[in-house]
PDB file of C-alpha atoms in Angstrom:
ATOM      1  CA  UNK A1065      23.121 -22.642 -10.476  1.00 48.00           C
ATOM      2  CA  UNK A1066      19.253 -22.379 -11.132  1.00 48.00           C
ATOM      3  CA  UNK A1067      17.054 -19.466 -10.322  1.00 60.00           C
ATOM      4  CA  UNK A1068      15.230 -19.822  -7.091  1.00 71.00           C
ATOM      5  CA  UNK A1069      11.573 -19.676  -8.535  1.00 81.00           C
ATOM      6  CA  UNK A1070       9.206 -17.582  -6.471  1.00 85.00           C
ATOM      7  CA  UNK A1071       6.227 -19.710  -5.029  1.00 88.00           C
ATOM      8  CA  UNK A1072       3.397 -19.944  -6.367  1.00 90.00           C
ATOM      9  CA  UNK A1073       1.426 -18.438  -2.796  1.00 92.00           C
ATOM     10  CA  UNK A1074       3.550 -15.279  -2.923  1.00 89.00           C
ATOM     11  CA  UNK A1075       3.110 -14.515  -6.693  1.00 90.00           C
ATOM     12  CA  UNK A1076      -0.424 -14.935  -6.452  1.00 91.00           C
ATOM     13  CA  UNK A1077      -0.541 -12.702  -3.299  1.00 90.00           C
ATOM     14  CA  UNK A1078       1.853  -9.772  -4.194  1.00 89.00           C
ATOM     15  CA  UNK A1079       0.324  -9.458  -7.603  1.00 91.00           C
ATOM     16  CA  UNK A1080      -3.448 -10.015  -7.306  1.00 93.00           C
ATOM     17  CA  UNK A1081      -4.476 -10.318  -3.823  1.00 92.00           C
ATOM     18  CA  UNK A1082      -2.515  -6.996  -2.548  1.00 90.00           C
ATOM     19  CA  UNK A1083      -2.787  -4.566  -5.237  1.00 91.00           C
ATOM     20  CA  UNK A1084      -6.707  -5.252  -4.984  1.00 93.00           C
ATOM     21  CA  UNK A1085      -6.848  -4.596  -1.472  1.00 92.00           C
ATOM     22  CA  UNK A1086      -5.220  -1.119  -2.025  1.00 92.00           C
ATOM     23  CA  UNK A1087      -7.682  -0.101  -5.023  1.00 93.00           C
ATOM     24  CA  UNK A1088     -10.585   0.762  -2.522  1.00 94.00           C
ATOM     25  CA  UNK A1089      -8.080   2.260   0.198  1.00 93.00           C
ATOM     26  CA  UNK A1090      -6.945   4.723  -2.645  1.00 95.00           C
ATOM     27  CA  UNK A1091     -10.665   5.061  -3.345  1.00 96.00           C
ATOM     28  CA  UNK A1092     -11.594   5.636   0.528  1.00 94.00           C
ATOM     29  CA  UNK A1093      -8.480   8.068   1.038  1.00 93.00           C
ATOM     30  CA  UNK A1094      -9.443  10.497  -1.999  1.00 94.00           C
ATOM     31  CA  UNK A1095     -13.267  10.202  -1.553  1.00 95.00           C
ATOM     32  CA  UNK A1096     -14.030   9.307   2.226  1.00 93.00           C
ATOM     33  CA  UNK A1097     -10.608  10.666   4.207  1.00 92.00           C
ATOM     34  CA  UNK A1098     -13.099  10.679   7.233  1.00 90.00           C
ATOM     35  CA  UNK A1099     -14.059   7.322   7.343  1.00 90.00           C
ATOM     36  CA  UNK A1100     -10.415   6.000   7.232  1.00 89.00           C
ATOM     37  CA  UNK A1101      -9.242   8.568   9.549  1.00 88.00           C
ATOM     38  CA  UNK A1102     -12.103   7.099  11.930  1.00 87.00           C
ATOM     39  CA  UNK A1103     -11.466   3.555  11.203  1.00 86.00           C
ATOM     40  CA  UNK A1104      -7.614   4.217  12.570  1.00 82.00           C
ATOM     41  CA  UNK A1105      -8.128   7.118  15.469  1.00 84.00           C
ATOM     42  CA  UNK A1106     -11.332   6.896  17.832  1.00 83.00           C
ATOM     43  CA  UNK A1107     -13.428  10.086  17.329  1.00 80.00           C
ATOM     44  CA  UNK A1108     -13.394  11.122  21.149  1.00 84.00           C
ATOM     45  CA  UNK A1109      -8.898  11.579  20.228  1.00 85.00           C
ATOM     46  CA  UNK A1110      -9.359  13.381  17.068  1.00 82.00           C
ATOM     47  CA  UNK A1111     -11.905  14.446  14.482  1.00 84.00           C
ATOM     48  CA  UNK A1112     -11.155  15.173  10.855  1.00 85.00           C
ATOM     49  CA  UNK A1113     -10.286  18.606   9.727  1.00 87.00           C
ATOM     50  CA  UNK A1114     -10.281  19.541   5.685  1.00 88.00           C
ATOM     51  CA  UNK A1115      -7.280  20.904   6.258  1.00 90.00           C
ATOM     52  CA  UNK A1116      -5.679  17.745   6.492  1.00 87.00           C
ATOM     53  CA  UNK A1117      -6.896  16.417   3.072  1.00 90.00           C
ATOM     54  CA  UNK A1118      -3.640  16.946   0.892  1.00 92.00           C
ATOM     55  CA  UNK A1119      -2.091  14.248   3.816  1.00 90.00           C
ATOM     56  CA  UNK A1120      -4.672  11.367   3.059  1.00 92.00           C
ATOM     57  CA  UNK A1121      -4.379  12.574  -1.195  1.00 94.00           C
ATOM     58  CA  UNK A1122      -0.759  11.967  -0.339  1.00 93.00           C
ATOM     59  CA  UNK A1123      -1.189   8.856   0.985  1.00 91.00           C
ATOM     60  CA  UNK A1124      -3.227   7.448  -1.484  1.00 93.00           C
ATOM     61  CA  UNK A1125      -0.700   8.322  -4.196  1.00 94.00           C
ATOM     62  CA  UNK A1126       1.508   6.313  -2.058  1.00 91.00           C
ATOM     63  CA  UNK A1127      -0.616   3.348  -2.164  1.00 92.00           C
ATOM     64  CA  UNK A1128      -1.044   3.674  -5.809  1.00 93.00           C
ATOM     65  CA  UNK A1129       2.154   3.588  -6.292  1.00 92.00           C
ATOM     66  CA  UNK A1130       2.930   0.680  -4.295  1.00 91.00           C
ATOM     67  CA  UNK A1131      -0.136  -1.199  -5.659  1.00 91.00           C
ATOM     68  CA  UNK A1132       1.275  -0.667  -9.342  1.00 92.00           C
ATOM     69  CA  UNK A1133       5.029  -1.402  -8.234  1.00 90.00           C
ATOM     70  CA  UNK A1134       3.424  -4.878  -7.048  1.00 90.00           C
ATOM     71  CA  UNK A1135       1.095  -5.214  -9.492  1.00 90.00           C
ATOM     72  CA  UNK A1136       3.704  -4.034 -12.542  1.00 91.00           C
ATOM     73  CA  UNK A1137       7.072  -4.931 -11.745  1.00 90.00           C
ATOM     74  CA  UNK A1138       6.742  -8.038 -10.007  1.00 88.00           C
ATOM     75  CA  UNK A1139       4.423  -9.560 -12.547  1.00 89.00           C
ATOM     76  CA  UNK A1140       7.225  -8.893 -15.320  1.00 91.00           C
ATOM     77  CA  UNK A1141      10.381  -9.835 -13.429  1.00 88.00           C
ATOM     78  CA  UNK A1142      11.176 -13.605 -11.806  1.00 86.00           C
ATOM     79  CA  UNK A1143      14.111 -12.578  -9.986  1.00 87.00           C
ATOM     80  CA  UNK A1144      13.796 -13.317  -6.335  1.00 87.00           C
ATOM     81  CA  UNK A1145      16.172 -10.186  -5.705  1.00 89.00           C
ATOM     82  CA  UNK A1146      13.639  -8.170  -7.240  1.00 88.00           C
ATOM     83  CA  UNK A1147      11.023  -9.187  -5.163  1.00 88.00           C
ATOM     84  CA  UNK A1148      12.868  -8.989  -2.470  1.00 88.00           C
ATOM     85  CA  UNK A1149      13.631  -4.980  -2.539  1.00 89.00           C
ATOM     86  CA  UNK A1150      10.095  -4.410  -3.617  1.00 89.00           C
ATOM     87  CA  UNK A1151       8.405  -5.946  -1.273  1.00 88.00           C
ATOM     88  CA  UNK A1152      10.578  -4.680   1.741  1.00 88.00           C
ATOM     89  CA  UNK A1153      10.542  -1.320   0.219  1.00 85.00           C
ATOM     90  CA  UNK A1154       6.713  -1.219   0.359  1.00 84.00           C
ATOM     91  CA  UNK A1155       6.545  -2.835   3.621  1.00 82.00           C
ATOM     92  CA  UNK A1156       8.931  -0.354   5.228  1.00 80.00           C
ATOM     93  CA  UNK A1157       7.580   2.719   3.025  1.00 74.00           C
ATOM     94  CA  UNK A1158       3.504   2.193   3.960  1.00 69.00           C
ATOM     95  CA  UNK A1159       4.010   1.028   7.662  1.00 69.00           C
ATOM     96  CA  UNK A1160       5.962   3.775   8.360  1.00 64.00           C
ATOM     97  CA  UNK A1161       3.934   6.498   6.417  1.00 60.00           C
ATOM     98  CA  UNK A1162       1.242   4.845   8.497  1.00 57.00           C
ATOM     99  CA  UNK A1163       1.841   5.677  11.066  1.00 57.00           C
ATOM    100  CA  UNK A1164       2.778   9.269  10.308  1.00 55.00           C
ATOM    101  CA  UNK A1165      -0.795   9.523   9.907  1.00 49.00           C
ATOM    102  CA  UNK A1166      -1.702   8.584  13.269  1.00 50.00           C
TER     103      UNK A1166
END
């Protein structure tokens, strides 16, 4: 039996268009932790403390991670098992670390 071939939309979107979307959220997490803590929690529920930096450096190691798993691995490998654990992996590992945050 022949290899199911991924499509042609999800190639194109789990190896360019995602992993270029999380380059500036790693960017904004290390460099501007307040404005994504903002842009997720209104101000009047919680404000930003310092002390909570190593959380949003931890989550951007996360997202690097992820964005190099989709970037790397599924760019190499055309098995549609593959792609499947990756992709559920990250799904399950950033929505849930997510909202950890919040």
């Amino acid at each position: 039996m022949a290899p199911k071939s991924i499509h042609s939309f999800y190639r194109i979107w789990f190896t360019w268009v995602d992993p270029l979307t999380l380059a500036p959220t790693v960017y904004a997490l290390i460099f501007t932790p307040e404005f994504m803590l903002e842009s997720l929690v209104p101000v009047t529920i919680l404000v930003y403390n310092p002390d909570q930096s190593f959380l949003f450096h931890q989550l951007a190691a996360l997202y690097a991670f992820v964005g190099t798993m989709l970037a790397g691995v599924l760019r190499v490998s055309p098995d549609s098992k593959v792609w499947r654990t990756i992709i559920s992996g990250s799904c399950s590992s950033t929505s849930s670390s997510s909202l950890a945050c919040i």
